[in-house]
Structures are given as C-alpha cells and as structure tokens.
Amino acid sequence: MSEQLKARITAKGPKKILALDGGGIRGMMTIEVLAEIENLLRQQLNKGPEFRLAQFFDFVAGTSTGAIIAACISSGMAVSEVRDFYLSSGQEMFDKAFLLKRFRAKYEDEKLAKKLQEVFGKETTLGSDKLQTVLMDGDAQCHHRLALAGLQ
C-alpha cells in the first residue's frame, strides 16, 4: 500500500465506500451505473476527463464480478476502460465452466485468471502500490480467482 493511500485512509473524517454486487456478465449493468456516477462526480467536482472513481472512494469492495470491477476501479481505470475490458473479454472470461467443475465455480478459473493477469499484471497483489484505494474482497470464490490472477 502506498504511503499516500495510507495517509488518506488513516486521516480523520468520514470515508467513502463503494460496494459492488456480483452477477457474471450482468456486471455490465453495474458498469453503466458507475459510468454515470463517474460523469456526475466529474461535473460536480469540476474535474476533467482524467478524473477516476478511485480518486473519490477510499474503499472499494465487491463479490464475484463486482470484485473484478472493484479491482479495476481501485487500480485507477476509468469506467469507460472497465466497460471496454468487459466488452472485449466478457464472453471469454465468463464462459460457463464444465458441468463437473461447476460444483466449485460457475465460470472457468483459468480463463478468468489469464485475463485478470493481462489487465493487472502477474505481480500485482491486494496490497500493491498500484492500487489507489483499499481493495476489499468479500467472496471466497472470487478470492480464489483473484489469487489465481496474482491479486492475493
């Protein structure tokens, strides 16, 4: 965790938390809502196109696909970049797992892990200096997938 982030989250005063639900490729609905929130905040805070939700929220959390979106937001991606990532990779990432594997996970871990490694890098972890917010994961299944991707 960067010193700047440590100072931000330990400073006195209220903190802003963004919590995101799961739902596989239906996370696109979440992304569209986040895009509007990012645009509204950009206008209200009088910020330019470089403004990101990670500059507003102190903590970002999610379950399942919400954890993937949270990781994207926490890493400083614009919501438009998260949208592009889901549009270009969603079908491959959320390919249904083989029937017997579905007892463990709904989607193929290996394909999802590969895509996440491409986006975040193999060396990125949950405590990485690359993250601009505190990233929290509340889903054991998703934690397994994030660990496979190096985000442990």
Coordinates of C-alpha atoms in Angstrom, one line a residue:
M1 CA 0.0 0.0 0.0
S2 CA 1.4 3.4 -0.9
E3 CA 2.2 6.0 1.7
Q4 CA -0.3 8.4 0.1
L5 CA -3.1 5.8 0.4
K6 CA -2.2 5.0 4.0
A7 CA -2.4 8.7 4.8
R8 CA -5.7 9.1 3.1
I9 CA -7.4 6.2 4.9
T10 CA -6.0 7.0 8.3
A11 CA -6.9 10.7 8.1
K12 CA -9.7 11.7 10.4
G13 CA -13.2 12.1 9.0
P14 CA -15.7 10.0 7.1
K15 CA -14.6 7.6 4.4
K16 CA -16.3 6.8 1.1
I17 CA -17.0 3.1 0.4
L18 CA -18.1 1.7 -3.0
A19 CA -19.6 -1.8 -2.7
L20 CA -20.4 -3.8 -5.8
D21 CA -22.5 -6.9 -6.3
G22 CA -21.8 -9.9 -8.5
G23 CA -23.7 -11.4 -11.4
G24 CA -21.2 -12.5 -14.1
I25 CA -21.6 -10.6 -17.3
R26 CA -24.6 -8.8 -15.9
G27 CA -21.9 -6.7 -14.2
M28 CA -22.3 -4.6 -17.4
M29 CA -25.4 -3.0 -15.7
T30 CA -23.2 -2.1 -12.7
I31 CA -20.6 -0.6 -15.1
E32 CA -23.2 1.6 -16.8
V33 CA -24.4 2.9 -13.4
L34 CA -20.8 3.6 -12.4
A35 CA -20.2 5.4 -15.7
E36 CA -23.0 7.8 -14.8
I37 CA -21.7 8.2 -11.3
E38 CA -18.2 9.0 -12.6
N39 CA -19.7 11.6 -15.1
L40 CA -21.8 13.2 -12.4
L41 CA -18.8 13.4 -10.0
R42 CA -16.6 14.8 -12.7
Q43 CA -19.2 17.6 -13.3
Q44 CA -19.9 18.3 -9.6
L45 CA -16.2 18.3 -8.6
N46 CA -15.3 20.3 -11.7
K47 CA -12.8 17.7 -12.9
G48 CA -11.6 16.9 -16.4
P49 CA -11.6 13.6 -18.3
E50 CA -8.6 12.3 -16.2
F51 CA -10.9 12.0 -13.1
R52 CA -11.4 8.4 -11.9
L53 CA -13.7 6.9 -9.2
A54 CA -10.5 5.8 -7.3
Q55 CA -9.9 9.5 -6.6
F56 CA -13.3 9.8 -4.8
F57 CA -13.7 6.5 -3.0
D58 CA -11.5 5.4 -0.2
F59 CA -12.5 1.7 0.0
V60 CA -13.8 -0.4 -2.9
A61 CA -15.3 -3.8 -2.4
G62 CA -17.1 -6.4 -4.4
T63 CA -18.2 -10.0 -4.7
S64 CA -17.7 -12.1 -7.8
T65 CA -17.8 -9.9 -10.9
G66 CA -18.2 -6.9 -8.5
A67 CA -14.8 -7.8 -7.1
I68 CA -13.3 -7.7 -10.6
I69 CA -14.9 -4.3 -11.3
A70 CA -13.7 -3.1 -7.8
A71 CA -10.1 -4.2 -8.7
C72 CA -10.4 -2.2 -12.0
I73 CA -11.7 0.9 -10.2
S74 CA -9.1 0.5 -7.4
S75 CA -6.3 0.3 -10.0
G76 CA -7.3 3.6 -11.4
M77 CA -9.1 2.6 -14.5
A78 CA -11.8 4.9 -15.9
V79 CA -15.2 3.3 -16.1
S80 CA -15.0 3.5 -19.9
E81 CA -11.9 1.3 -19.7
V82 CA -13.7 -1.2 -17.5
R83 CA -16.6 -1.2 -20.0
D84 CA -14.2 -1.8 -22.9
F85 CA -12.5 -4.6 -20.9
Y86 CA -15.8 -6.4 -20.3
L87 CA -17.0 -5.9 -23.9
S88 CA -13.8 -7.3 -25.3
S89 CA -13.2 -10.1 -22.7
G90 CA -16.6 -10.8 -21.2
Q91 CA -17.6 -13.8 -23.3
E92 CA -14.2 -15.5 -22.8
M93 CA -13.9 -14.7 -19.1
F94 CA -17.5 -15.8 -18.3
D95 CA -17.5 -18.9 -20.4
K96 CA -19.6 -21.5 -18.4
A97 CA -17.5 -24.0 -16.6
F98 CA -17.6 -27.7 -17.5
L99 CA -20.6 -29.3 -15.6
L100 CA -18.4 -31.2 -13.0
K101 CA -16.3 -28.1 -12.3
R102 CA -19.4 -26.0 -11.7
F103 CA -19.8 -27.5 -8.2
R104 CA -16.7 -25.5 -7.4
A105 CA -17.0 -22.4 -9.6
K106 CA -19.6 -21.1 -12.0
Y107 CA -17.0 -19.9 -14.5
E108 CA -13.7 -21.2 -15.8
D109 CA -11.0 -20.1 -13.3
E110 CA -8.1 -20.4 -15.7
K111 CA -9.6 -18.2 -18.5
L112 CA -10.6 -15.6 -16.0
A113 CA -7.3 -15.6 -14.2
K114 CA -5.4 -15.2 -17.5
K115 CA -7.5 -12.2 -18.4
L116 CA -7.0 -10.6 -15.0
Q117 CA -3.3 -11.2 -15.2
E118 CA -3.2 -9.4 -18.6
V119 CA -5.0 -6.4 -17.1
F120 CA -3.4 -6.1 -13.6
G121 CA 0.0 -7.9 -14.2
K122 CA 1.1 -11.1 -12.6
E123 CA 2.9 -9.3 -9.8
T124 CA 0.0 -7.2 -8.6
T125 CA -1.3 -8.1 -5.1
L126 CA -4.2 -6.8 -2.9
G127 CA -1.7 -4.6 -1.0
S128 CA 0.1 -3.4 -4.2
D129 CA 1.2 0.2 -4.5
K130 CA -0.6 0.2 -7.9
L131 CA -3.9 0.3 -6.1
Q132 CA -5.3 3.8 -5.5
T133 CA -8.0 2.7 -2.9
V134 CA -8.2 0.0 -0.3
L135 CA -9.5 -3.0 -2.2
M136 CA -11.6 -5.5 -0.2
D137 CA -13.0 -8.8 -1.4
G138 CA -15.9 -10.4 0.4
D139 CA -16.3 -13.6 -1.6
A140 CA -14.3 -16.8 -1.1
Q141 CA -14.9 -18.0 -4.6
C142 CA -13.8 -14.7 -6.1
H143 CA -10.8 -14.6 -3.7
H144 CA -9.7 -17.9 -5.2
R145 CA -10.0 -16.4 -8.8
L146 CA -8.1 -13.2 -7.7
A147 CA -5.4 -15.3 -6.1
L148 CA -5.0 -17.3 -9.3
A149 CA -4.6 -14.0 -11.1
G150 CA -1.9 -12.8 -8.7
L151 CA -4.2 -10.4 -6.8
Q152 CA -3.8 -12.1 -3.4

